[in-house]
Each structure stands twice: as C-alpha cells, then as structure tokens.
C-alpha cells in the first residue's frame, strides 16, 4: 500500500531535500534522466584526495526519486569516492526503506545511484582509463 | 435523464473488467487514451482465425486461404465505410499511427519536401507526429514551424491563416496535426483547418489516433488528405494501424516498405509494383489482428459513434465538474466539456504525477502519468509531467467517484 511507501521519512526528504543545489567548480558534474517519466537528477561532487568533500544534487521528479537522491548524498558524503563502486541497488532500497517497489517505480528510486556511478566512472576515465572501463561494466544500475 | 448507453450490458462484453486485482479490488480502467480494452467479439475473432482458417493471404488458392483473404479484405471495406472513404484502395494497413505517419513522411515527404520548405505542426503534437518530420526536414534541409496553442488549449485559426498565406521562402508545404490532443483533450476543428489549408493548396495530414475512436469520422466531409489512426485505441488489437490517403495523392506515391506482396513482377534489374493499396503493404501483414479489428469496428457500429460521443460527453462533464473541486488541482485544456474528447489531464500541487498514479493504484485505478509523448507541449505548459484520466464506452460515474476519492486520499497522504 502507498502508506508504506510515502512514510514520513520519504516525504520529509522530498520536501526538505538535503544537499540540494549546485557546487561551484565541481570536480564531477553529471546528470541523467529517466525517459519513461522524465525524472532528472544531476549531481555535483567535490573530491579531495579521493574523499568526497562535498556533494550536491539537483533535479525534478517524484517523491521517490528526489528523496532517494537526498538520502544517497548523505550516505556517501565524506566517504572515499571508491565506496560508490560498492553500493548496490539493495543498499539504496534498504536505506530508503523501500524494498518492495514495483519494476516501474524501482527506476525512480535508483536513478540517483545510476547518476552517481556514472559520475565516478567519468572521473576515473581521465585518470585511469583501463580500470575505468572495467568499472563502467560493473557500475551498470539499469 | 436516461442513460445513453447500456453500460452495464457493455461491460459484460469485456472480460478484463470482471477481473480482480490484488486484495480483490475491481479494475477501474481510466487509461483509454493509451489503449482500450477488448470485447469478447474481438478476442474471439482472433482465436477463430488461428483455430479455423490460419493461412497466408492473397496468393494461395485453397479454401482456408480464400477465407482468410476474404476476412482481411473485408476489414478494409469495413474501415472504408467507418471513415466514409470513397475507395477501398485508399485504406492501407500499417502497425499503428506512428508507422502510418512515417509512411507519409518517407514516401510523400521525400518526394515533395524540398530544401527551404516548411512543414507546419502544432505545439501539442504527439512525438509520433514530430520526430518523423524532424528526420525528414534534417535530410531535406527543410524546417518545422509550430502553431501555438493558447492557455485554454485552443488554436487561433487567424494565425493559422496568416502562416499558411506566407509566400516565398517560408512557404508552408504541408500541415500535420492531431484532431484531438492526447493531453489537453481539445477537439480541434479539422474541417475548418483543412478548408483554410486547401484554399492555399496545402495538403493536410490528420493524426486521428485520439479522435477516430471517439467520434464519427468522415474523411470526405473533413477533406483531409491523409488520416492516421490505431486499432488498439478503439477496442481493436495492438499491431494494426490505418493510413487513409486520398486516391489522387496515393497514385503518385512511391512504396515505403518493399519486398514480397507489394509487387506484380520482379526481374533481375527491375520490379513492377502492385496495384493500390497492396503496393504499400510489403510482406505478410498482421492478418489475425486486422481480422480482429473488423470485429471492433462492428462492435462500435452496433453502438453507434454518435452514442459513443454522447456517453463520453456526459462522463467528461461529470469528471470535469468533480475534479475541479479538489483543492490545489490544476486542470489542463478547455473548461467546456463539449470542446473536449473523453480525457482530463491534471496536476495536484505538491504531488508528482507518478506518486499520484502509485497511490491511485491502491484503489485499482489505472491512470497515466508522465509526459504522454508530448514533451513539446509539456515545455509550453512548463511542467515535466501530468496525470491523465481517459474514458471510453464502458466507464461509469461510479468509477469517476472512485477516482475522486483516490485523489483526495493522495492529498491526505501528502498532507496537502
Ligand atoms: C495523438 C496521438 N498520436 C499518435 C499516437 C501514437 O499511436 P501509436 O502508439 O498507436 O502509434 C498516440 C498514442 O499514444 C496519440 O495519442
């Protein structure tokens, strides 16, 4: 039932998103959209010595995609950039407390993870093309 | 007032309307602009073809192939009558509206659109009536212009007249527009628009995907040069579309998809193409579903398209009245029900359409949320998405009441 989806935590992150906005001169800027529903997420990252020093997201979309992005930024803030590699779909779904979404809505919940992983790959493409190529294969969310 | 249609009886013809969803809820199907449900007659006709006379059409001489050919060609005649075309040859079977428009763009467009020409569309077109023209214009060095739609969902025919009167470089060579918007719900005055265009010798493509299923269509009266529509939006199966083309134009057009069935003679170096309309139906067509489409047309004829329209008008008025009472709702398109087909698009402030549709699903209510393949219009309305409830012959006021209750429930969940 939707009462289980639209719990206070989701609505809170939807209405008061954390880390929303842009970073001036980010080290990584990346965006993507979900062609089915037009949801858009862009993410800016500031990286210092492989640590995510600052992260901001921007976008338009449903409560699930926006709340999920907000919670994801909190999850990786001040962590090593490579932790992004190890975050799984289930990690994100568990973190936002939505483990029984239907196939259409799961994409809303995972859009920000998809964007974040794309960003990480993009960052490494310049620095270490070989491992970036492998990362790219491993980083496919959907 | 006496009900216009015997909806209770109609509903018994649609097996899907009897199914139960999770938790035993009834299906409240309000996504008819995307595709409609199918009556037993249609499902049975398809079954009958496969179980009694499945065979390839047109060439074989044995009994079941003759039966299949007769049914397939009988559908063409039924479609002709349904839209009051003059000749059977003017009816071409495609896969859907999208393929029908592509056929016009590739065949007629490539032969007639030249460098510097302009094609006129409107801002509310479905992607299937934008993208084929963009591809054509890119390859021919031509341009697209969009006729503006105003805040209430209407076109200004004086502006249209001015645009079509332009001479010289910006001269418009073709108008392509939908007779009914799949987002705004507006029914546009096809006959007047075509009259204005024809005064200036400009041909008109009508996208009838939303209009043909819901009201009487008469191509001789509206005078359109091309008309595209889909069987699946009018009780028929998926995988069948129609393109009507005025005979005089069709005779000049080159084939779009070539190969078997569309030829008379093939030699090593050259081919003589088949007669109309077969020249435009390359390869084995979707025989079963074309035959199923016949049953859909018969079903609609039995009800009567004027009655279909009247029922939808009654339901749309009711829906418009009730939905406008919801707090913080924005309804798009005409305020007057009779200017609309049976659909209403809306947004509740603070609830994204996808969240709205998810909550409605708890009530068994199926509506569409998203950009409805009309992103040019979405940009104009300055929204990313909307919700849309769309009606057909089997929908009832009770179902609309369930929709309204569900929308109010969504407001409570979101505290709005
Ligand atoms: C106005 C309009 N044009 C074209 C289409 C495309 O129809 P189809 O997907 O059957 O090709 C649709 C349906 O979604 C429509 O509403």
Coordinates of C-alpha atoms and ligand atoms in Angstrom, one line a residue:
Chain A
X1 CA 0.0 0.0 0.0
X2 CA 1.2 3.5 -0.7
X3 CA 1.1 4.4 3.0
X4 CA 4.1 2.1 3.3
X5 CA 5.9 4.0 0.5
X6 CA 5.0 7.5 1.4
X7 CA 6.1 7.4 5.0
X8 CA 7.2 10.5 6.9
X9 CA 10.9 9.9 6.2
X10 CA 10.4 9.9 2.4
X11 CA 8.1 12.9 2.5
X12 CA 10.5 14.8 4.7
X13 CA 13.4 14.2 2.3
X14 CA 11.1 15.1 -0.6
X15 CA 10.0 18.4 1.0
X16 CA 13.3 19.3 2.7
X17 CA 16.0 17.7 0.5
X18 CA 19.5 17.5 2.0
X19 CA 22.4 18.7 -0.1
X20 CA 20.3 20.1 -2.8
X21 CA 21.8 22.6 -5.3
X22 CA 25.0 23.1 -7.2
X23 CA 28.7 23.2 -6.3
X24 CA 30.7 26.0 -7.9
X25 CA 33.6 24.4 -9.9
X26 CA 32.8 20.8 -9.1
X27 CA 35.3 18.1 -9.8
X28 CA 32.5 16.0 -11.2
X29 CA 29.2 17.1 -12.7
X30 CA 26.9 14.5 -14.1
X31 CA 23.3 14.1 -15.0
X32 CA 20.8 11.7 -16.4
X33 CA 17.1 11.3 -16.8
X34 CA 14.6 8.5 -16.8
X35 CA 13.0 8.6 -20.3
X36 CA 9.8 6.9 -19.0
X37 CA 8.8 9.6 -16.7
X38 CA 11.2 12.5 -17.4
X39 CA 12.7 12.5 -13.9
X40 CA 16.0 14.3 -13.9
X41 CA 18.9 14.1 -11.5
X42 CA 22.2 16.0 -11.7
X43 CA 25.0 15.5 -9.1
X44 CA 28.0 17.7 -8.4
X45 CA 30.9 16.4 -6.4
X46 CA 34.0 18.0 -4.9
X47 CA 36.8 15.4 -4.4
X48 CA 39.9 15.9 -2.3
X49 CA 42.5 13.1 -2.2
X50 CA 39.8 10.6 -3.2
X51 CA 37.4 11.7 -0.4
X52 CA 34.0 13.1 -1.3
X53 CA 34.3 16.5 0.4
X54 CA 31.1 17.9 -0.9
X55 CA 28.1 16.6 -2.8
X56 CA 25.0 18.3 -4.1
X57 CA 22.2 17.1 -6.2
X58 CA 19.6 18.9 -8.3
X59 CA 16.6 17.7 -10.2
X60 CA 12.9 17.4 -10.8
X61 CA 10.8 14.3 -10.2
X62 CA 8.6 12.3 -8.0
X63 CA 8.9 11.9 -4.2
X64 CA 10.7 8.6 -4.5
X65 CA 13.4 9.8 -6.9
X66 CA 14.1 13.0 -5.1
X67 CA 14.0 11.5 -1.6
X68 CA 16.3 8.7 -2.7
X69 CA 18.8 11.2 -4.2
X70 CA 18.7 13.2 -1.0
X71 CA 19.4 10.2 1.2
X72 CA 22.1 8.9 -1.2
X73 CA 24.1 12.2 -0.8
X74 CA 24.0 11.7 2.9
X75 CA 25.2 8.1 2.6
X76 CA 28.4 9.0 0.6
X77 CA 29.3 12.4 2.0
X78 CA 32.8 12.4 3.4
X79 CA 33.4 8.8 2.2
X80 CA 36.1 7.7 -0.3
X81 CA 35.0 8.0 -3.8
X82 CA 35.5 4.3 -4.4
X83 CA 32.8 3.4 -1.9
X84 CA 30.3 4.4 -4.7
X85 CA 31.6 1.3 -6.6
X86 CA 30.4 -1.0 -3.8
X87 CA 26.9 0.5 -3.2
X88 CA 24.3 -2.0 -4.5
X89 CA 20.7 -1.4 -5.6
X90 CA 19.6 -3.2 -2.4
X91 CA 21.8 -0.9 -0.3
X92 CA 19.9 2.1 -1.7
X93 CA 16.5 0.5 -1.4
X94 CA 17.1 -0.6 2.1
X95 CA 18.5 2.8 3.1
X96 CA 15.3 4.5 1.9
X97 CA 13.2 1.7 3.3
X98 CA 11.5 0.7 0.1
X99 CA 12.2 -2.9 -0.7
X100 CA 9.0 -3.9 -2.4
X101 CA 8.6 -1.3 -5.1
X102 CA 7.3 -2.4 -8.5
X103 CA 9.6 -2.5 -11.5
X104 CA 8.5 0.9 -12.8
X105 CA 9.0 2.7 -9.5
X106 CA 12.3 1.0 -8.7
X107 CA 13.9 3.0 -11.5
X108 CA 12.8 6.2 -9.8
X109 CA 14.5 5.1 -6.6
X110 CA 17.7 4.1 -8.4
X111 CA 18.1 7.0 -10.7
X112 CA 20.4 8.9 -8.4
X113 CA 22.6 5.8 -7.8
X114 CA 22.9 5.4 -11.6
X115 CA 23.9 9.0 -12.0
X116 CA 26.4 8.8 -9.1
X117 CA 28.1 5.7 -10.6
X118 CA 28.3 7.4 -14.0
X119 CA 30.0 10.3 -12.3
X120 CA 32.5 8.1 -10.6
X121 CA 33.4 6.3 -13.9
X122 CA 33.7 9.7 -15.7
X123 CA 36.1 10.9 -13.0
X124 CA 38.4 7.9 -13.4
X125 CA 38.2 7.8 -17.2
X126 CA 40.8 10.6 -17.4
X127 CA 43.0 9.3 -14.6
X128 CA 43.0 5.5 -15.2
X129 CA 41.2 4.5 -18.4
X130 CA 41.7 0.8 -18.0
X131 CA 40.2 0.4 -14.6
X132 CA 37.5 2.9 -15.6
X133 CA 36.4 0.7 -18.4
X134 CA 36.0 -2.3 -16.1
X135 CA 34.3 -0.1 -13.5
X136 CA 31.9 1.0 -16.2
X137 CA 30.7 -2.6 -16.8
X138 CA 30.4 -3.2 -13.1
X139 CA 28.6 0.1 -12.4
X140 CA 25.5 -0.6 -14.5
X141 CA 22.5 0.0 -12.3
X142 CA 19.8 -0.4 -15.0
Chain B
X1 CA -32.1 11.7 -17.9
X2 CA -32.0 8.2 -19.4
X3 CA -28.5 6.7 -19.7
X4 CA -27.3 6.9 -23.3
X5 CA -25.6 3.6 -23.4
X6 CA -26.5 0.4 -21.6
X7 CA -23.1 0.5 -19.9
X8 CA -23.9 -2.4 -17.6
X9 CA -24.5 -4.6 -20.6
X10 CA -21.5 -3.3 -22.5
X11 CA -19.2 -4.1 -19.5
X12 CA -20.2 -7.7 -19.6
X13 CA -18.6 -7.9 -23.1
X14 CA -15.2 -7.0 -21.7
X15 CA -13.8 -9.9 -19.7
X16 CA -10.9 -7.9 -18.2
X17 CA -13.5 -5.6 -16.4
X18 CA -14.5 -8.6 -14.4
X19 CA -11.1 -9.5 -13.1
X20 CA -10.0 -8.8 -9.6
X21 CA -6.7 -7.1 -8.7
X22 CA -4.6 -7.8 -5.6
X23 CA -6.7 -7.7 -2.5
X24 CA -9.8 -8.4 -4.6
X25 CA -10.2 -4.9 -5.9
X26 CA -12.0 -4.1 -9.1
X27 CA -10.1 -2.7 -12.0
X28 CA -11.0 1.0 -12.7
X29 CA -9.5 1.4 -16.1
X30 CA -9.0 5.1 -17.0
X31 CA -6.1 4.9 -19.4
X32 CA -8.1 4.5 -22.6
X33 CA -6.1 7.2 -24.5
X34 CA -3.1 4.8 -24.2
X35 CA -5.0 1.7 -25.3
X36 CA -8.6 0.5 -24.8
X37 CA -9.8 -2.9 -23.6
X38 CA -11.1 -5.5 -26.0
X39 CA -14.6 -7.1 -26.1
X40 CA -15.1 -10.8 -26.4
X41 CA -16.1 -10.3 -30.1
X42 CA -12.5 -9.1 -30.9
X43 CA -10.8 -11.8 -28.8
X44 CA -13.0 -14.5 -30.4
X45 CA -12.4 -13.3 -33.9
X46 CA -8.6 -13.6 -33.4
X47 CA -9.0 -17.1 -31.9
X48 CA -11.2 -18.2 -34.7
X49 CA -8.7 -17.2 -37.4
X50 CA -5.9 -19.1 -35.7
X51 CA -8.0 -22.1 -34.9
X52 CA -10.1 -22.4 -38.1
X53 CA -8.5 -20.8 -41.1
X54 CA -5.0 -19.7 -40.3
X55 CA -3.2 -19.2 -43.7
X56 CA -1.4 -16.6 -45.6
X57 CA -3.5 -14.3 -47.7
X58 CA -3.7 -13.1 -51.3
X59 CA -1.7 -15.9 -53.1
X60 CA -2.9 -19.3 -52.2
X61 CA -5.8 -20.9 -53.9
X62 CA -7.1 -23.3 -51.3
X63 CA -10.2 -22.9 -49.2
X64 CA -8.8 -21.6 -45.9
X65 CA -6.6 -19.1 -47.7
X66 CA -9.6 -17.8 -49.6
X67 CA -11.4 -17.4 -46.3
X68 CA -8.6 -15.6 -44.7
X69 CA -8.2 -13.2 -47.7
X70 CA -11.9 -12.5 -47.7
X71 CA -11.8 -11.6 -44.0
X72 CA -8.7 -9.5 -44.3
X73 CA -10.1 -7.6 -47.3
X74 CA -13.5 -7.4 -45.7
X75 CA -11.8 -5.4 -42.9
X76 CA -10.5 -2.9 -45.4
X77 CA -14.1 -2.4 -46.6
X78 CA -15.3 -2.0 -43.1
X79 CA -12.7 0.6 -42.4
X80 CA -13.6 2.4 -45.6
X81 CA -17.2 2.6 -44.5
X82 CA -16.3 3.5 -40.9
X83 CA -14.4 6.7 -42.0
X84 CA -16.5 7.2 -45.2
X85 CA -13.6 7.0 -47.6
X86 CA -14.6 6.9 -51.3
X87 CA -12.4 4.0 -52.4
X88 CA -11.2 0.8 -50.7
X89 CA -7.8 1.4 -52.2
X90 CA -7.4 4.4 -50.0
X91 CA -7.1 2.3 -46.9
X92 CA -3.6 1.0 -46.1
X93 CA -2.9 -1.3 -43.1
X94 CA 0.1 -0.5 -41.0
X95 CA 1.2 -1.4 -37.5
X96 CA 0.0 1.8 -35.8
X97 CA -0.5 5.6 -36.1
X98 CA 3.3 6.0 -35.8
X99 CA 4.0 3.8 -38.8
X100 CA 1.2 5.5 -40.8
X101 CA 2.8 8.9 -40.2
X102 CA 6.2 7.6 -41.0
X103 CA 4.9 6.2 -44.3
X104 CA 3.7 9.7 -45.2
X105 CA 6.9 11.3 -44.2
X106 CA 9.2 8.8 -46.0
X107 CA 7.1 8.3 -49.2
X108 CA 5.2 11.6 -49.8
X109 CA 7.7 13.7 -47.8
X110 CA 10.8 12.6 -49.6
X111 CA 9.2 13.2 -52.9
X112 CA 7.7 16.6 -52.1
X113 CA 9.6 18.4 -49.4
X114 CA 12.4 20.3 -50.8
X115 CA 15.3 22.4 -49.4
X116 CA 13.9 25.5 -47.7
X117 CA 10.3 24.3 -47.4
X118 CA 8.4 24.5 -44.1
X119 CA 6.1 21.9 -42.5
X120 CA 3.6 23.2 -40.0
X121 CA 2.8 21.2 -36.9
X122 CA 1.3 22.4 -33.6
X123 CA 2.7 22.6 -30.1
X124 CA 0.5 19.8 -28.8
X125 CA 1.6 17.1 -31.2
X126 CA 2.4 13.6 -30.0
X127 CA 6.1 12.6 -30.6
X128 CA 4.9 10.4 -33.5
X129 CA 3.8 13.5 -35.3
X130 CA 7.0 15.4 -34.6
X131 CA 10.0 13.1 -34.9
X132 CA 9.3 11.7 -38.4
X133 CA 9.1 15.3 -39.7
X134 CA 12.3 16.3 -37.9
X135 CA 14.1 13.4 -39.6
X136 CA 12.7 14.3 -42.9
X137 CA 13.5 18.0 -42.6
X138 CA 17.0 17.3 -41.5
X139 CA 17.6 15.2 -44.5
X140 CA 15.9 17.6 -46.9
X141 CA 17.2 20.8 -45.5
X142 CA 13.6 21.9 -44.6
X143 CA 12.1 23.4 -41.5
X144 CA 9.4 22.8 -39.0
X145 CA 7.1 25.6 -37.6
X146 CA 4.8 25.1 -34.6
X147 CA 1.4 26.7 -34.5
X148 CA 0.9 27.9 -30.9
X149 CA -1.8 26.6 -28.6
X150 CA -3.2 29.0 -26.1
X151 CA -3.6 28.6 -22.3
X152 CA -7.0 27.1 -22.5
X153 CA -5.9 24.6 -25.2
X154 CA -7.2 26.2 -28.4
X155 CA -5.6 27.2 -31.7
X156 CA -6.0 30.6 -33.3
X157 CA -7.3 30.0 -36.8
X158 CA -6.5 33.5 -37.9
X159 CA -2.8 32.9 -37.1
X160 CA -3.1 29.7 -39.0
X161 CA -4.5 31.5 -42.0
X162 CA -1.7 34.1 -41.8
X163 CA 1.0 31.4 -41.6
X164 CA -0.4 29.5 -44.5
X165 CA -0.7 32.6 -46.6
X166 CA 3.1 33.3 -46.4
X167 CA 4.7 33.3 -49.8
X168 CA 8.3 32.9 -50.8
X169 CA 11.0 31.4 -48.7
X170 CA 8.9 30.5 -45.6
X171 CA 6.1 29.0 -47.7
X172 CA 4.4 26.1 -45.9
X173 CA 4.2 22.9 -47.9
X174 CA 2.3 20.6 -45.5
X175 CA 0.3 20.8 -42.4
X176 CA 0.2 17.8 -40.0
X177 CA -1.8 18.0 -36.8
X178 CA -3.8 15.9 -34.4
X179 CA -7.6 16.2 -34.5
X180 CA -7.7 15.7 -30.7
X181 CA -4.9 16.4 -28.2
X182 CA -3.9 13.4 -26.1
X183 CA -3.0 15.7 -23.2
X184 CA -5.3 18.8 -23.4
X185 CA -8.2 16.8 -24.6
X186 CA -9.2 19.5 -27.1
X187 CA -11.1 18.5 -30.2
X188 CA -9.8 20.8 -33.0
X189 CA -12.0 22.0 -35.9
X190 CA -10.4 19.7 -38.6
X191 CA -12.9 20.7 -41.3
X192 CA -12.2 24.4 -40.9
X193 CA -8.5 24.0 -40.6
X194 CA -8.4 21.8 -43.8
X195 CA -10.6 24.3 -45.6
X196 CA -8.1 27.1 -44.9
X197 CA -5.1 24.9 -46.0
X198 CA -6.8 23.8 -49.1
X199 CA -7.6 27.3 -50.2
X200 CA -3.9 27.7 -50.4
X201 CA -3.3 24.2 -52.0
X202 CA -1.6 22.9 -48.9
X203 CA -2.3 19.2 -48.1
X204 CA -3.1 18.2 -44.5
X205 CA -2.2 15.1 -42.5
X206 CA -4.6 14.4 -39.7
X207 CA -3.5 12.3 -36.7
X208 CA -6.7 10.7 -35.8
X209 CA -5.3 8.4 -33.0
X210 CA -7.4 10.1 -30.4
X211 CA -10.4 11.4 -32.5
X212 CA -11.3 8.4 -34.7
X213 CA -12.0 6.1 -31.7
X214 CA -14.4 8.6 -30.0
X215 CA -16.5 10.4 -32.7
X216 CA -17.9 10.0 -36.1
X217 CA -15.2 10.3 -38.8
X218 CA -16.0 11.3 -42.4
X219 CA -12.9 11.9 -44.5
X220 CA -14.9 13.2 -47.4
X221 CA -16.6 15.8 -45.3
X222 CA -13.4 17.0 -43.5
X223 CA -11.4 16.6 -46.7
X224 CA -8.2 15.5 -45.1
X225 CA -5.5 14.2 -47.5
X226 CA -4.1 11.8 -45.0
X227 CA -5.6 10.3 -41.9
X228 CA -3.6 8.0 -39.4
X229 CA -5.1 6.0 -36.6
X230 CA -4.6 2.9 -34.4
X231 CA -6.9 -0.1 -33.9
X232 CA -5.8 -0.6 -30.4
X233 CA -7.2 2.7 -29.2
X234 CA -10.7 1.7 -30.5
X235 CA -11.3 -1.8 -29.0
X236 CA -9.1 -3.5 -31.6
X237 CA -5.9 -5.4 -31.2
X238 CA -2.4 -4.0 -31.0
X239 CA -0.3 -4.1 -34.1
X240 CA -2.8 -2.7 -36.5
X241 CA -2.9 0.9 -37.8
X242 CA -4.6 2.6 -40.7
X243 CA -3.4 5.1 -43.1
X244 CA -6.0 6.7 -45.3
X245 CA -4.7 8.6 -48.3
X246 CA -6.8 10.4 -51.0
X247 CA -6.6 8.3 -54.1
X248 CA -5.2 11.1 -56.4
X249 CA -2.3 11.5 -54.0
X250 CA -1.7 7.9 -53.3
X251 CA -1.4 7.1 -57.0
X252 CA 1.6 9.4 -57.1
X253 CA 3.3 7.9 -54.0
X254 CA 6.3 5.6 -54.1
X255 CA 6.4 2.5 -51.8
X256 CA 7.8 2.8 -48.3
X257 CA 8.4 -0.9 -47.3
X258 CA 9.3 -3.1 -50.2
X259 CA 9.6 -6.8 -50.8
X260 CA 7.0 -9.5 -51.2
X261 CA 3.3 -8.9 -51.6
X262 CA 3.7 -5.4 -52.8
X263 CA 4.9 -6.4 -56.3
X264 CA 3.4 -7.5 -59.6
X265 CA 6.6 -8.7 -61.3
X266 CA 10.2 -8.9 -60.1
X267 CA 13.1 -9.3 -62.6
X268 CA 16.8 -9.1 -62.0
X269 CA 17.0 -5.4 -62.7
X270 CA 13.6 -4.0 -62.1
X271 CA 10.2 -4.5 -60.5
X272 CA 6.7 -3.6 -61.4
X273 CA 4.9 -2.6 -58.2
X274 CA 1.5 -4.0 -57.3
X275 CA -1.8 -2.1 -57.5
X276 CA -3.1 0.2 -54.7
X277 CA -3.2 -0.3 -51.8
X278 CA -1.1 -3.5 -51.9
X279 CA 1.9 -1.5 -53.1
X280 CA 2.1 -0.1 -49.6
X281 CA 1.7 -3.4 -47.6
X282 CA 5.0 -5.2 -48.1
X283 CA 5.4 -8.6 -46.5
X284 CA 2.9 -10.8 -44.7
X285 CA 0.7 -8.4 -42.8
X286 CA -0.8 -8.8 -39.3
X287 CA -3.6 -10.9 -40.6
X288 CA -5.1 -12.1 -37.3
X289 CA -5.2 -8.7 -35.8
X290 CA -6.6 -7.0 -38.9
X291 CA -9.4 -9.5 -38.8
X292 CA -9.8 -8.8 -35.1
X293 CA -10.1 -5.1 -35.9
X294 CA -13.1 -5.9 -38.1
X295 CA -14.9 -7.2 -35.0
X296 CA -14.0 -4.0 -33.1
X297 CA -15.5 -1.8 -35.9
X298 CA -18.6 -3.9 -36.0
X299 CA -18.9 -3.5 -32.2
X300 CA -18.6 0.3 -32.4
X301 CA -21.1 0.4 -35.3
X302 CA -23.6 -1.6 -33.3
X303 CA -23.4 1.0 -30.5
X304 CA -23.2 3.9 -32.9
X305 CA -20.4 6.5 -32.9
X306 CA -22.8 9.3 -32.0
X307 CA -23.8 7.4 -28.9
X308 CA -20.2 6.8 -28.1
X309 CA -19.6 10.5 -28.3
X310 CA -22.7 11.4 -26.2
X311 CA -21.8 9.0 -23.5
X312 CA -18.2 10.3 -23.3
X313 CA -19.5 13.9 -23.2
X314 CA -21.8 13.0 -20.3
X315 CA -18.9 11.3 -18.4
X316 CA -16.4 14.1 -19.2
X317 CA -18.8 16.8 -17.9
X318 CA -19.2 14.8 -14.7
X319 CA -15.4 14.3 -14.4
X320 CA -14.6 17.9 -15.1
X321 CA -17.1 19.1 -12.5
X322 CA -16.0 16.8 -9.8
X323 CA -12.2 17.1 -10.3
X324 CA -12.3 20.9 -10.2
X325 CA -13.5 20.8 -6.7
X326 CA -10.3 19.1 -5.5
X327 CA -8.1 21.5 -3.6
X328 CA -4.9 22.7 -5.3
X329 CA -5.6 21.0 -8.6
X330 CA -4.7 22.4 -12.0
X331 CA -6.7 21.0 -14.9
X332 CA -5.3 21.5 -18.4
X333 CA -7.2 22.1 -21.6
X334 CA -10.7 23.5 -22.3
X335 CA -13.1 24.3 -19.5
X336 CA -16.0 23.5 -21.6
X337 CA -16.8 19.7 -21.8
X338 CA -18.1 19.8 -25.3
X339 CA -14.8 21.1 -26.7
X340 CA -13.1 18.0 -25.4
X341 CA -12.8 14.3 -26.0
X342 CA -13.1 12.0 -23.1
X343 CA -9.9 12.8 -21.2
X344 CA -8.7 15.1 -18.5
X345 CA -5.1 15.9 -17.6
X346 CA -4.2 17.5 -14.3
X347 CA -1.7 18.1 -11.6
X348 CA -2.2 18.4 -7.8
X349 CA 0.3 20.9 -6.5
X350 CA 2.9 19.2 -4.4
X351 CA 2.2 15.7 -5.7
X352 CA 4.2 14.4 -8.6
X353 CA 2.0 12.6 -11.2
X354 CA 4.0 9.3 -10.6
X355 CA 3.3 9.4 -6.9
X356 CA -0.3 10.2 -7.6
X357 CA -0.6 7.3 -10.0
X358 CA 1.0 5.0 -7.5
X359 CA -1.5 5.9 -4.8
X360 CA -4.4 5.6 -7.2
X361 CA -3.2 2.1 -8.0
X362 CA -4.1 1.2 -4.4
X363 CA -7.7 1.8 -5.4
X364 CA -7.4 -0.3 -8.5
X365 CA -7.5 2.9 -10.5
X366 CA -5.3 2.8 -13.6
X367 CA -4.4 6.3 -14.9
X368 CA -1.4 7.5 -16.9
X369 CA 1.3 9.8 -15.5
X370 CA 4.2 11.2 -17.4
X371 CA 4.8 13.4 -20.4
X372 CA 2.4 11.4 -22.6
X373 CA 4.9 11.6 -25.5
X374 CA 4.2 15.3 -25.8
X375 CA 7.3 16.9 -24.4
X376 CA 7.0 20.0 -26.7
X377 CA 3.6 20.7 -25.0
X378 CA 5.0 19.9 -21.6
X379 CA 7.6 22.6 -22.1
X380 CA 5.0 25.0 -23.2
X381 CA 2.9 24.3 -20.1
X382 CA 6.1 24.5 -18.0
X383 CA 5.7 21.1 -16.4
X384 CA 7.6 17.8 -16.6
X385 CA 4.6 15.6 -16.4
X386 CA 0.9 15.4 -15.7
X387 CA -1.6 12.8 -14.7
X388 CA -4.3 11.9 -17.2
X389 CA -7.6 10.1 -16.8
X390 CA -9.2 9.0 -20.1
X391 CA -12.6 7.4 -20.7
X392 CA -14.4 5.1 -23.0
X393 CA -17.7 3.4 -23.6
X394 CA -17.5 1.2 -20.5
X395 CA -16.7 3.8 -17.9
X396 CA -19.2 4.9 -15.3
X397 CA -19.9 7.7 -12.9
X398 CA -19.2 5.3 -10.1
X399 CA -15.7 4.8 -11.4
X400 CA -15.2 8.6 -11.6
X401 CA -16.3 8.8 -8.0
X402 CA -13.6 6.2 -7.0
X403 CA -11.0 8.3 -8.9
X404 CA -12.0 11.4 -7.0
X405 CA -11.9 9.6 -3.6
X406 CA -8.5 8.2 -4.5
X407 CA -7.2 11.7 -5.4
X408 CA -8.4 13.1 -2.1
X409 CA -6.7 10.2 -0.4
X410 CA -3.4 11.1 -2.2
X411 CA -3.9 14.7 -0.8
X412 CA -4.2 13.3 2.7
X413 CA -1.1 11.1 2.4
X414 CA 0.9 14.1 1.2
X415 CA -0.8 16.4 3.7
X416 CA -1.9 18.8 1.1
Ligands
LIG1 C1 -2.4 11.9 -30.7 C2 -1.7 10.6 -30.8 N1 -0.9 10.4 -31.9 C3 -0.2 9.3 -32.1 C4 -0.2 8.3 -31.1 C5 0.6 7.1 -31.4 O1 -0.1 5.9 -31.5 P1 0.6 4.5 -31.7 O2 1.4 4.3 -30.5 O3 -0.5 3.5 -31.8 O4 1.4 4.6 -32.9 C6 -0.9 8.4 -30.0 C7 -1.0 7.4 -28.9 O5 -0.4 7.3 -28.0 C8 -1.7 9.6 -29.8 O6 -2.4 9.9 -28.7

